[in-house]
C-alpha cells in the first residue's frame, strides 16, 4: 500500500490513519494544505473495496478542497476524511465519537463537515466530542436557506455562475429563453432549475429517480428526458448536477451545448476532456469554482452567520469565473488549467 508514490499524493502536509478497535473505526484524515487557514472538508463514509481506494479518494478530495477554498477567497485550507465502512450498517454513535476524538487531537488543523454517507445529524453527534466540525449551526431559515444544509447556497452559486458563463460565451445578461439541460434534480439540481425557471429559462431535466423527475416536470414545467438523452440536446447550457466524470469520451462528442456549468464535483473524466471542450469552443465553468456556494456558506457559520455577507460572497463566484474566462481567452488555455493556476498562485503564496 503506497502513499507517497500514489499519483494522487500532491505534497500533502499531513495524512493521519485512525483506528479504534472498540467501535471498529478505520478512517483516514488528510490535510492537503493549510497555508490559507485550517483545512475544512467533508467526512465521507463509504464501503471502499480496498484501503488503496480509500487512500486515493482522501488524497484526491483533500487536494480538491484546497483549490476550491483558494478560488472562493476563503481563509481555509484543504482537507478531507474518509471512514471505511457502510454508512447504513456500520455507523454507530461510538464510531462517530471515536472519529471525532481523532479530529479533536488534530487541534483544529482539520475541520469536518458532512459528505456522502454522513449527515448534519452525524456532525452534531461528533460535535459532542470535538470543537472542529462545521455545517451544524441552525441558520435563519427562509428564502431557500435550510439549517445546516449547504445545498441551497451551492445552487445559488451555480445560478450566479451560469449567468457569468452566459455573459462570456453568449454575450448576454438575460437568461430569458436560455435553453438549459439539468442532469440530476436532487438537492442542488432542483433548486438550480427553479431559479433558472424564475429567470425565464427553458428547461430539460433528467434523473434516475422517477419521483424527482415527476416533481421537476410538474412544478417547474420542465421537459423530462431519459438519462442518456440529456447529453445530445440542442441547448445552450448543460448543467451536470448528478455525479462526476460525466464529460468523457462517450458523452463529449454528443454535446451540443455551448456551455458546461453545473454543481457536480469532478465533472471532467480526465483533464484532457477540458482541453477537448476548449478546442470545440465549449465554455467550461470549472466545477470547483462554480460549486463553491456550499463551502462559503459553511465557512461563514464559523464566524457567525450573516446572511447578507454570505450571499455577497457567493455572488463573488461571478467575478471569480469571469477572471478565469478572461485569462483563458488571453492565454488560449482551457479554463480548468487556468483555474488551477490561479488557485495555486493563491495558496502557494
Ligand atoms: P443529490 O444526491 O441530492 O442529487 C443528485 C441527483 O442526481 C439525485 O436525484 C440522483 O437520483 C441523480 N442522479 C444520479 N445518477 C444519475 C444519472 N446517471 N443520471 C441522472 N441523474 C442521476 O446530490 P446534491 O447534493 O444535489 O449534489 C449534486 C452534485 O453536486 C453532486 O455531484 C455533489 O457532489 C455536488 N455538490 C453538491 C454540493 C451541495 O452543497 N450539496 C456542493 C458541491 C458539490
mmCIF file of C-alpha atoms and ligand atoms in Angstrom:
data_model
loop_
_atom_site.group_PDB
_atom_site.id
_atom_site.type_symbol
_atom_site.label_atom_id
_atom_site.label_comp_id
_atom_site.label_asym_id
_atom_site.label_seq_id
_atom_site.Cartn_x
_atom_site.Cartn_y
_atom_site.Cartn_z
ATOM 1 C CA UNK A 1 0.000 0.000 0.000
ATOM 2 C CA UNK A 2 1.764 3.117 -1.214
ATOM 3 C CA UNK A 3 1.098 6.670 -0.048
ATOM 4 C CA UNK A 4 3.958 8.952 -1.092
ATOM 5 C CA UNK A 5 4.207 7.350 -4.530
ATOM 6 C CA UNK A 6 0.443 7.433 -5.210
ATOM 7 C CA UNK A 7 -0.332 9.515 -8.285
ATOM 8 C CA UNK A 8 -2.805 11.438 -6.094
ATOM 9 C CA UNK A 9 -0.198 12.343 -3.497
ATOM 10 C CA UNK A 10 0.435 16.052 -4.059
ATOM 11 C CA UNK A 11 2.732 17.264 -1.326
ATOM 12 C CA UNK A 12 0.054 16.716 1.351
ATOM 13 C CA UNK A 13 1.053 18.243 4.683
ATOM 14 C CA UNK A 14 -0.330 15.509 6.869
ATOM 15 C CA UNK A 15 -2.157 12.210 6.443
ATOM 16 C CA UNK A 16 -3.458 10.584 9.606
ATOM 17 C CA UNK A 17 -4.577 6.945 9.868
ATOM 18 C CA UNK A 18 -7.065 6.412 12.664
ATOM 19 C CA UNK A 19 -8.337 3.198 14.152
ATOM 20 C CA UNK A 20 -10.419 2.280 17.157
ATOM 21 C CA UNK A 21 -10.888 -1.395 17.944
ATOM 22 C CA UNK A 22 -13.905 -0.967 20.188
ATOM 23 C CA UNK A 23 -16.088 0.845 17.666
ATOM 24 C CA UNK A 24 -14.487 -0.707 14.570
ATOM 25 C CA UNK A 25 -13.410 2.703 13.276
ATOM 26 C CA UNK A 26 -10.976 2.781 10.389
ATOM 27 C CA UNK A 27 -10.515 6.254 8.975
ATOM 28 C CA UNK A 28 -8.023 8.474 7.177
ATOM 29 C CA UNK A 29 -7.785 12.235 7.609
ATOM 30 C CA UNK A 30 -5.792 14.190 5.025
ATOM 31 C CA UNK A 31 -4.703 17.806 5.368
ATOM 32 C CA UNK A 32 -3.523 18.818 1.927
ATOM 33 C CA UNK A 33 -2.530 22.411 2.532
ATOM 34 C CA UNK A 34 -3.183 24.871 5.350
ATOM 35 C CA UNK A 35 -1.347 27.967 4.124
ATOM 36 C CA UNK A 36 -4.602 29.937 3.878
ATOM 37 C CA UNK A 37 -6.218 28.548 7.039
ATOM 38 C CA UNK A 38 -7.468 25.378 8.733
ATOM 39 C CA UNK A 39 -8.241 22.512 6.372
ATOM 40 C CA UNK A 40 -12.013 22.234 6.108
ATOM 41 C CA UNK A 41 -13.595 19.397 4.168
ATOM 42 C CA UNK A 42 -16.240 16.714 4.270
ATOM 43 C CA UNK A 43 -16.092 13.426 6.119
ATOM 44 C CA UNK A 44 -17.115 10.702 3.690
ATOM 45 C CA UNK A 45 -18.253 7.270 4.858
ATOM 46 C CA UNK A 46 -18.072 4.629 2.155
ATOM 47 C CA UNK A 47 -17.606 0.847 1.925
ATOM 48 C CA UNK A 48 -14.355 1.133 -0.042
ATOM 49 C CA UNK A 49 -13.400 -2.072 -1.820
ATOM 50 C CA UNK A 50 -9.788 -1.644 -0.671
ATOM 51 C CA UNK A 51 -7.680 0.551 1.595
ATOM 52 C CA UNK A 52 -5.819 1.761 -1.505
ATOM 53 C CA UNK A 53 -9.077 3.079 -2.887
ATOM 54 C CA UNK A 54 -9.791 4.930 0.373
ATOM 55 C CA UNK A 55 -6.314 6.493 0.379
ATOM 56 C CA UNK A 56 -6.647 7.583 -3.241
ATOM 57 C CA UNK A 57 -10.020 9.155 -2.511
ATOM 58 C CA UNK A 58 -8.917 11.099 0.556
ATOM 59 C CA UNK A 59 -5.733 12.365 -1.148
ATOM 60 C CA UNK A 60 -7.606 13.486 -4.253
ATOM 61 C CA UNK A 61 -10.555 15.041 -2.410
ATOM 62 C CA UNK A 62 -8.459 16.927 0.164
ATOM 63 C CA UNK A 63 -6.345 18.445 -2.605
ATOM 64 C CA UNK A 64 -9.537 19.496 -4.394
ATOM 65 C CA UNK A 65 -10.705 21.336 -1.274
ATOM 66 C CA UNK A 66 -7.509 23.423 -1.197
ATOM 67 C CA UNK A 67 -8.209 24.592 -4.750
ATOM 68 C CA UNK A 68 -11.904 25.183 -4.080
ATOM 69 C CA UNK A 69 -11.378 27.319 -0.964
ATOM 70 C CA UNK A 70 -8.498 29.253 -2.511
ATOM 71 C CA UNK A 71 -10.601 30.098 -5.580
ATOM 72 C CA UNK A 72 -13.515 31.124 -3.355
ATOM 73 C CA UNK A 73 -11.184 33.516 -1.489
ATOM 74 C CA UNK A 74 -11.816 31.843 1.858
ATOM 75 C CA UNK A 75 -9.331 31.779 4.723
ATOM 76 C CA UNK A 76 -9.387 27.986 4.636
ATOM 77 C CA UNK A 77 -7.057 25.225 3.586
ATOM 78 C CA UNK A 78 -7.991 21.905 2.063
ATOM 79 C CA UNK A 79 -8.710 18.683 3.883
ATOM 80 C CA UNK A 80 -10.952 15.674 3.754
ATOM 81 C CA UNK A 81 -11.544 12.499 5.700
ATOM 82 C CA UNK A 82 -12.882 9.068 4.872
ATOM 83 C CA UNK A 83 -14.357 6.470 7.183
ATOM 84 C CA UNK A 84 -14.112 2.979 5.717
ATOM 85 C CA UNK A 85 -17.468 1.278 6.186
ATOM 86 C CA UNK A 86 -21.053 1.081 5.079
ATOM 87 C CA UNK A 87 -22.971 4.077 6.443
ATOM 88 C CA UNK A 88 -26.206 2.056 6.516
ATOM 89 C CA UNK A 89 -24.885 -0.777 8.666
ATOM 90 C CA UNK A 90 -21.581 0.262 10.281
ATOM 91 C CA UNK A 91 -22.341 3.767 11.523
ATOM 92 C CA UNK A 92 -22.811 3.938 15.306
ATOM 93 C CA UNK A 93 -22.606 6.791 17.822
ATOM 94 C CA UNK A 94 -19.474 5.105 19.245
ATOM 95 C CA UNK A 95 -17.784 5.093 15.843
ATOM 96 C CA UNK A 96 -18.656 8.752 15.223
ATOM 97 C CA UNK A 97 -17.382 9.630 18.704
ATOM 98 C CA UNK A 98 -14.081 7.809 18.094
ATOM 99 C CA UNK A 99 -13.675 9.647 14.795
ATOM 100 C CA UNK A 100 -14.496 12.979 16.436
ATOM 101 C CA UNK A 101 -11.873 12.383 19.131
ATOM 102 C CA UNK A 102 -9.292 11.864 16.386
ATOM 103 C CA UNK A 103 -10.362 15.155 14.797
ATOM 104 C CA UNK A 104 -10.035 16.858 18.189
ATOM 105 C CA UNK A 105 -6.473 15.553 18.549
ATOM 106 C CA UNK A 106 -5.556 17.500 15.393
ATOM 107 C CA UNK A 107 -6.410 20.612 17.383
ATOM 108 C CA UNK A 108 -8.220 22.480 14.609
ATOM 109 C CA UNK A 109 -5.867 21.733 11.733
ATOM 110 C CA UNK A 110 -8.754 19.765 10.179
ATOM 111 C CA UNK A 111 -12.446 20.710 10.402
ATOM 112 C CA UNK A 112 -15.001 18.045 9.447
ATOM 113 C CA UNK A 113 -18.278 18.625 7.607
ATOM 114 C CA UNK A 114 -20.947 16.324 6.188
ATOM 115 C CA UNK A 115 -20.349 14.478 2.927
ATOM 116 C CA UNK A 116 -21.594 11.309 1.188
ATOM 117 C CA UNK A 117 -22.551 8.822 3.880
ATOM 118 C CA UNK A 118 -22.625 11.353 6.713
ATOM 119 C CA UNK A 119 -25.325 13.825 7.699
ATOM 120 C CA UNK A 120 -25.842 17.029 9.630
ATOM 121 C CA UNK A 121 -27.136 14.824 12.496
ATOM 122 C CA UNK A 122 -23.835 12.874 12.446
ATOM 123 C CA UNK A 123 -21.917 16.150 12.617
ATOM 124 C CA UNK A 124 -23.982 17.132 15.640
ATOM 125 C CA UNK A 125 -23.053 13.815 17.290
ATOM 126 C CA UNK A 126 -19.373 14.482 16.540
ATOM 127 C CA UNK A 127 -19.689 17.999 17.952
ATOM 128 C CA UNK A 128 -20.155 16.474 21.400
ATOM 129 C CA UNK A 129 -16.560 15.227 21.190
ATOM 130 C CA UNK A 130 -14.742 17.875 19.169
ATOM 131 C CA UNK A 131 -14.962 21.608 18.535
ATOM 132 C CA UNK A 132 -13.824 21.098 14.977
ATOM 133 C CA UNK A 133 -16.955 20.330 12.962
ATOM 134 C CA UNK A 134 -18.839 22.638 10.620
ATOM 135 C CA UNK A 135 -22.241 22.647 8.976
ATOM 136 C CA UNK A 136 -24.270 22.233 12.156
ATOM 137 C CA UNK A 137 -25.409 25.694 13.132
ATOM 138 C CA UNK A 138 -29.107 26.451 12.796
ATOM 139 C CA UNK A 139 -29.271 29.346 10.391
ATOM 140 C CA UNK A 140 -32.067 31.802 9.931
ATOM 141 C CA UNK A 141 -34.318 29.907 7.541
ATOM 142 C CA UNK A 142 -36.485 31.285 4.743
ATOM 143 C CA UNK A 143 -35.645 32.280 1.183
ATOM 144 C CA UNK A 144 -34.338 28.852 0.373
ATOM 145 C CA UNK A 145 -31.843 28.601 3.246
ATOM 146 C CA UNK A 146 -32.111 25.472 5.386
ATOM 147 C CA UNK A 147 -30.398 24.834 8.643
ATOM 148 C CA UNK A 148 -27.059 23.068 8.264
ATOM 149 C CA UNK A 149 -27.680 22.120 4.634
ATOM 150 C CA UNK A 150 -25.306 23.795 2.146
ATOM 151 C CA UNK A 151 -27.292 22.761 -0.975
ATOM 152 C CA UNK A 152 -29.342 25.974 -1.406
ATOM 153 C CA UNK A 153 -26.143 28.020 -1.187
ATOM 154 C CA UNK A 154 -24.486 25.743 -3.733
ATOM 155 C CA UNK A 155 -27.468 26.050 -6.069
ATOM 156 C CA UNK A 156 -27.421 29.836 -5.809
ATOM 157 C CA UNK A 157 -23.694 29.899 -6.591
ATOM 158 C CA UNK A 158 -24.205 27.732 -9.670
ATOM 159 C CA UNK A 159 -27.022 30.011 -10.800
ATOM 160 C CA UNK A 160 -24.766 33.058 -10.440
ATOM 161 C CA UNK A 161 -22.020 31.145 -12.270
ATOM 162 C CA UNK A 162 -24.293 30.272 -15.183
ATOM 163 C CA UNK A 163 -25.023 33.986 -15.542
ATOM 164 C CA UNK A 164 -21.279 34.649 -15.818
ATOM 165 C CA UNK A 165 -20.804 31.880 -18.389
ATOM 166 C CA UNK A 166 -23.728 33.152 -20.456
ATOM 167 C CA UNK A 167 -22.272 36.663 -20.442
ATOM 168 C CA UNK A 168 -18.897 35.334 -21.539
ATOM 169 C CA UNK A 169 -19.949 32.816 -24.164
ATOM 170 C CA UNK A 170 -23.249 34.189 -25.457
ATOM 171 C CA UNK A 171 -22.644 37.888 -24.764
ATOM 172 C CA UNK A 172 -25.930 38.476 -22.975
ATOM 173 C CA UNK A 173 -27.016 39.295 -19.438
ATOM 174 C CA UNK A 174 -30.568 37.958 -19.508
ATOM 175 C CA UNK A 175 -31.382 34.299 -19.004
ATOM 176 C CA UNK A 176 -34.824 34.679 -20.586
ATOM 177 C CA UNK A 177 -35.273 31.990 -23.209
ATOM 178 C CA UNK A 178 -31.948 30.344 -22.335
ATOM 179 C CA UNK A 179 -32.135 26.607 -23.024
ATOM 180 C CA UNK A 180 -30.694 24.578 -20.149
ATOM 181 C CA UNK A 181 -30.370 20.826 -19.631
ATOM 182 C CA UNK A 182 -30.071 19.867 -15.962
ATOM 183 C CA UNK A 183 -28.708 16.396 -15.204
ATOM 184 C CA UNK A 184 -29.922 15.376 -11.731
ATOM 185 C CA UNK A 185 -32.713 17.191 -9.923
ATOM 186 C CA UNK A 186 -31.696 16.340 -6.358
ATOM 187 C CA UNK A 187 -30.976 18.869 -3.611
ATOM 188 C CA UNK A 188 -28.880 21.203 -5.752
ATOM 189 C CA UNK A 189 -30.230 20.467 -9.237
ATOM 190 C CA UNK A 190 -33.855 21.082 -8.354
ATOM 191 C CA UNK A 191 -33.141 24.375 -6.624
ATOM 192 C CA UNK A 192 -30.942 25.480 -9.510
ATOM 193 C CA UNK A 193 -33.660 24.547 -12.014
ATOM 194 C CA UNK A 194 -36.210 26.550 -10.022
ATOM 195 C CA UNK A 195 -34.009 29.677 -10.098
ATOM 196 C CA UNK A 196 -33.348 29.257 -13.813
ATOM 197 C CA UNK A 197 -37.061 28.882 -14.429
ATOM 198 C CA UNK A 198 -37.790 32.057 -12.447
ATOM 199 C CA UNK A 199 -35.218 33.861 -14.602
ATOM 200 C CA UNK A 200 -37.115 32.766 -17.729
ATOM 201 C CA UNK A 201 -35.002 29.828 -18.902
ATOM 202 C CA UNK A 202 -36.438 26.849 -20.750
ATOM 203 C CA UNK A 203 -35.594 23.574 -19.012
ATOM 204 C CA UNK A 204 -34.883 19.945 -19.836
ATOM 205 C CA UNK A 205 -34.278 17.674 -16.869
ATOM 206 C CA UNK A 206 -33.326 14.096 -16.195
ATOM 207 C CA UNK A 207 -32.803 11.900 -13.149
ATOM 208 C CA UNK A 208 -32.710 8.219 -12.318
ATOM 209 C CA UNK A 209 -35.344 8.748 -9.605
ATOM 210 C CA UNK A 210 -38.813 8.921 -11.064
ATOM 211 C CA UNK A 211 -40.235 10.939 -8.130
ATOM 212 C CA UNK A 212 -37.644 13.693 -8.502
ATOM 213 C CA UNK A 213 -38.342 13.878 -12.222
ATOM 214 C CA UNK A 214 -42.096 13.948 -11.889
ATOM 215 C CA UNK A 215 -41.790 16.787 -9.386
ATOM 216 C CA UNK A 216 -39.487 18.794 -11.668
ATOM 217 C CA UNK A 217 -41.833 18.285 -14.592
ATOM 218 C CA UNK A 218 -44.907 19.249 -12.598
ATOM 219 C CA UNK A 219 -43.555 22.140 -10.505
ATOM 220 C CA UNK A 220 -41.118 23.673 -12.990
ATOM 221 C CA UNK A 221 -42.775 22.911 -16.289
ATOM 222 C CA UNK A 222 -39.538 21.248 -17.375
ATOM 223 C CA UNK A 223 -39.356 18.773 -20.243
ATOM 224 C CA UNK A 224 -38.444 15.392 -18.814
ATOM 225 C CA UNK A 225 -35.970 13.226 -20.762
ATOM 226 C CA UNK A 226 -34.312 9.852 -20.207
ATOM 227 C CA UNK A 227 -30.839 9.898 -18.556
ATOM 228 C CA UNK A 228 -28.996 9.043 -21.787
ATOM 229 C CA UNK A 229 -30.813 11.721 -23.797
ATOM 230 C CA UNK A 230 -29.604 14.656 -21.693
ATOM 231 C CA UNK A 231 -26.203 14.878 -23.418
ATOM 232 C CA UNK A 232 -27.311 15.353 -27.006
ATOM 233 C CA UNK A 233 -29.969 18.051 -26.573
ATOM 234 C CA UNK A 234 -29.907 21.268 -28.621
ATOM 235 C CA UNK A 235 -29.405 23.527 -25.613
ATOM 236 C CA UNK A 236 -27.241 26.476 -24.626
ATOM 237 C CA UNK A 237 -26.137 25.105 -21.262
ATOM 238 C CA UNK A 238 -25.518 21.600 -19.975
ATOM 239 C CA UNK A 239 -25.638 21.642 -16.153
ATOM 240 C CA UNK A 240 -24.297 18.428 -14.585
ATOM 241 C CA UNK A 241 -25.785 18.164 -11.075
ATOM 242 C CA UNK A 242 -25.715 14.418 -10.508
ATOM 243 C CA UNK A 243 -22.352 12.668 -10.490
ATOM 244 C CA UNK A 244 -18.707 13.015 -11.515
ATOM 245 C CA UNK A 245 -16.873 12.127 -14.757
ATOM 246 C CA UNK A 246 -19.893 12.931 -16.944
ATOM 247 C CA UNK A 247 -17.725 14.675 -19.521
ATOM 248 C CA UNK A 248 -15.917 11.695 -21.007
ATOM 249 C CA UNK A 249 -15.032 10.027 -24.312
ATOM 250 C CA UNK A 250 -18.587 8.761 -24.790
ATOM 251 C CA UNK A 251 -20.542 11.903 -23.881
ATOM 252 C CA UNK A 252 -18.300 14.706 -25.111
ATOM 253 C CA UNK A 253 -18.791 14.121 -28.866
ATOM 254 C CA UNK A 254 -22.558 14.182 -28.332
ATOM 255 C CA UNK A 255 -22.709 17.550 -26.547
ATOM 256 C CA UNK A 256 -24.351 20.354 -28.481
ATOM 257 C CA UNK A 257 -24.370 22.828 -25.577
ATOM 258 C CA UNK A 258 -22.107 25.867 -25.806
ATOM 259 C CA UNK A 259 -21.569 25.940 -22.056
ATOM 260 C CA UNK A 260 -20.965 23.259 -19.423
ATOM 261 C CA UNK A 261 -21.751 24.690 -15.983
ATOM 262 C CA UNK A 262 -23.164 22.718 -13.076
ATOM 263 C CA UNK A 263 -22.786 21.635 -9.462
ATOM 264 C CA UNK A 264 -21.284 18.164 -9.765
ATOM 265 C CA UNK A 265 -17.764 17.596 -8.478
ATOM 266 C CA UNK A 266 -15.064 16.297 -10.852
ATOM 267 C CA UNK A 267 -17.151 16.693 -13.996
ATOM 268 C CA UNK A 268 -14.251 16.002 -16.348
ATOM 269 C CA UNK A 269 -13.288 12.327 -16.515
ATOM 270 C CA UNK A 270 -9.708 13.498 -17.244
ATOM 271 C CA UNK A 271 -8.078 16.918 -17.733
ATOM 272 C CA UNK A 272 -7.783 16.182 -21.466
ATOM 273 C CA UNK A 273 -11.583 16.394 -21.691
ATOM 274 C CA UNK A 274 -11.311 20.015 -20.566
ATOM 275 C CA UNK A 275 -8.812 20.604 -23.366
ATOM 276 C CA UNK A 276 -11.204 18.999 -25.844
ATOM 277 C CA UNK A 277 -14.120 21.193 -24.695
ATOM 278 C CA UNK A 278 -11.860 24.205 -25.178
ATOM 279 C CA UNK A 279 -10.865 23.031 -28.672
ATOM 280 C CA UNK A 280 -14.533 22.677 -29.601
ATOM 281 C CA UNK A 281 -15.404 26.153 -28.326
ATOM 282 C CA UNK A 282 -17.492 24.863 -25.420
ATOM 283 C CA UNK A 283 -17.065 27.097 -22.375
ATOM 284 C CA UNK A 284 -16.477 25.016 -19.251
ATOM 285 C CA UNK A 285 -17.090 26.650 -15.867
ATOM 286 C CA UNK A 286 -14.573 24.745 -13.681
ATOM 287 C CA UNK A 287 -16.607 22.692 -11.209
ATOM 288 C CA UNK A 288 -14.853 23.687 -8.022
ATOM 289 C CA UNK A 289 -15.134 27.378 -8.885
ATOM 290 C CA UNK A 290 -18.852 27.347 -9.698
ATOM 291 C CA UNK A 291 -19.953 24.937 -6.930
ATOM 292 C CA UNK A 292 -18.245 26.770 -4.040
ATOM 293 C CA UNK A 293 -21.502 28.195 -2.595
ATOM 294 C CA UNK A 294 -21.739 25.376 -0.056
ATOM 295 C CA UNK A 295 -18.232 25.787 1.334
ATOM 296 C CA UNK A 296 -18.717 29.560 1.501
ATOM 297 C CA UNK A 297 -21.926 29.013 3.478
ATOM 298 C CA UNK A 298 -20.241 26.552 5.861
ATOM 299 C CA UNK A 299 -17.260 28.849 6.326
ATOM 300 C CA UNK A 300 -19.437 31.782 7.416
ATOM 301 C CA UNK A 301 -21.106 29.701 10.043
ATOM 302 C CA UNK A 302 -17.786 29.618 11.891
ATOM 303 C CA UNK A 303 -17.627 33.390 12.157
ATOM 304 C CA UNK A 304 -21.287 33.962 12.981
ATOM 305 C CA UNK A 305 -23.845 33.513 10.245
ATOM 306 C CA UNK A 306 -24.515 36.800 8.466
ATOM 307 C CA UNK A 307 -26.890 36.072 5.628
ATOM 308 C CA UNK A 308 -26.168 39.241 3.629
ATOM 309 C CA UNK A 309 -22.409 38.636 3.830
ATOM 310 C CA UNK A 310 -22.832 35.002 2.732
ATOM 311 C CA UNK A 311 -24.972 35.963 -0.248
ATOM 312 C CA UNK A 312 -22.491 38.685 -1.295
ATOM 313 C CA UNK A 313 -19.593 36.244 -1.056
ATOM 314 C CA UNK A 314 -21.478 33.646 -3.105
ATOM 315 C CA UNK A 315 -22.231 36.311 -5.700
ATOM 316 C CA UNK A 316 -18.448 36.749 -5.983
ATOM 317 C CA UNK A 317 -18.442 33.426 -7.883
ATOM 318 C CA UNK A 318 -19.486 35.535 -10.871
ATOM 319 C CA UNK A 319 -16.274 37.589 -10.805
ATOM 320 C CA UNK A 320 -14.118 34.580 -9.941
ATOM 321 C CA UNK A 321 -15.373 32.855 -13.080
ATOM 322 C CA UNK A 322 -15.053 35.972 -15.223
ATOM 323 C CA UNK A 323 -11.392 36.220 -14.144
ATOM 324 C CA UNK A 324 -10.845 32.577 -15.167
ATOM 325 C CA UNK A 325 -12.615 33.064 -18.512
ATOM 326 C CA UNK A 326 -10.694 36.251 -19.328
ATOM 327 C CA UNK A 327 -7.314 34.681 -18.592
ATOM 328 C CA UNK A 328 -8.241 31.516 -20.515
ATOM 329 C CA UNK A 329 -9.088 33.703 -23.522
ATOM 330 C CA UNK A 330 -5.865 35.705 -23.199
ATOM 331 C CA UNK A 331 -3.638 32.695 -22.735
ATOM 332 C CA UNK A 332 -5.627 30.443 -25.088
ATOM 333 C CA UNK A 333 -5.777 27.727 -22.465
ATOM 334 C CA UNK A 334 -8.589 25.536 -21.109
ATOM 335 C CA UNK A 335 -10.483 27.136 -18.221
ATOM 336 C CA UNK A 336 -9.743 24.229 -15.869
ATOM 337 C CA UNK A 337 -6.000 24.705 -16.264
ATOM 338 C CA UNK A 338 -6.331 28.439 -15.681
ATOM 339 C CA UNK A 339 -8.430 27.950 -12.523
ATOM 340 C CA UNK A 340 -5.780 25.564 -11.149
ATOM 341 C CA UNK A 341 -3.066 28.119 -11.882
ATOM 342 C CA UNK A 342 -4.959 30.938 -10.118
ATOM 343 C CA UNK A 343 -5.686 28.742 -7.077
ATOM 344 C CA UNK A 344 -2.041 27.637 -6.863
ATOM 345 C CA UNK A 345 -0.833 31.231 -7.048
ATOM 346 C CA UNK A 346 -3.058 31.967 -4.049
ATOM 347 C CA UNK A 347 -2.375 29.034 -1.742
ATOM 348 C CA UNK A 348 1.343 28.745 -2.507
ATOM 349 C CA UNK A 349 1.979 32.413 -1.891
HETATM 350 P P1 LIG B 1 -28.355 14.646 -4.582
HETATM 351 O O1 LIG B 1 -27.995 13.237 -4.283
HETATM 352 O O2 LIG B 1 -29.392 15.326 -3.749
HETATM 353 O O3 LIG B 1 -28.811 14.771 -6.106
HETATM 354 C C1 LIG B 1 -28.233 14.079 -7.158
HETATM 355 C C2 LIG B 1 -29.333 13.631 -8.077
HETATM 356 O O4 LIG B 1 -28.742 13.055 -9.233
HETATM 357 C C3 LIG B 1 -30.258 12.579 -7.467
HETATM 358 O O5 LIG B 1 -31.597 12.962 -7.615
HETATM 359 C C4 LIG B 1 -29.923 11.318 -8.276
HETATM 360 O O6 LIG B 1 -31.042 10.460 -8.432
HETATM 361 C C5 LIG B 1 -29.489 11.906 -9.594
HETATM 362 N N1 LIG B 1 -28.659 11.011 -10.400
HETATM 363 C C6 LIG B 1 -27.729 10.115 -10.003
HETATM 364 N N2 LIG B 1 -27.192 9.479 -11.062
HETATM 365 C C7 LIG B 1 -27.792 9.985 -12.145
HETATM 366 C C8 LIG B 1 -27.665 9.750 -13.541
HETATM 367 N N3 LIG B 1 -26.810 8.826 -14.029
HETATM 368 N N4 LIG B 1 -28.426 10.461 -14.400
HETATM 369 C C9 LIG B 1 -29.304 11.376 -13.919
HETATM 370 N N5 LIG B 1 -29.465 11.638 -12.632
HETATM 371 C C10 LIG B 1 -28.727 10.963 -11.741
HETATM 372 O O7 LIG B 1 -26.962 15.432 -4.547
HETATM 373 P P2 LIG B 1 -26.777 17.018 -4.464
HETATM 374 O O8 LIG B 1 -26.486 17.402 -3.065
HETATM 375 O O9 LIG B 1 -27.870 17.684 -5.222
HETATM 376 O O10 LIG B 1 -25.403 17.192 -5.269
HETATM 377 C C11 LIG B 1 -25.375 17.097 -6.689
HETATM 378 C C12 LIG B 1 -23.936 17.142 -7.169
HETATM 379 O O11 LIG B 1 -23.334 18.372 -6.752
HETATM 380 C C13 LIG B 1 -23.039 16.051 -6.594
HETATM 381 O O12 LIG B 1 -22.099 15.693 -7.566
HETATM 382 C C14 LIG B 1 -22.338 16.727 -5.445
HETATM 383 O O13 LIG B 1 -21.087 16.142 -5.168
HETATM 384 C C15 LIG B 1 -22.166 18.129 -5.985
HETATM 385 N N6 LIG B 1 -22.050 19.158 -4.953
HETATM 386 C C16 LIG B 1 -23.031 19.329 -4.043
HETATM 387 C C17 LIG B 1 -22.923 20.303 -3.073
HETATM 388 C C18 LIG B 1 -24.018 20.525 -2.057
HETATM 389 O O14 LIG B 1 -23.982 21.543 -1.362
HETATM 390 N N7 LIG B 1 -24.985 19.655 -1.939
HETATM 391 C C19 LIG B 1 -21.786 21.131 -3.032
HETATM 392 C C20 LIG B 1 -20.792 20.953 -4.023
HETATM 393 C C21 LIG B 1 -20.946 19.961 -4.963
#
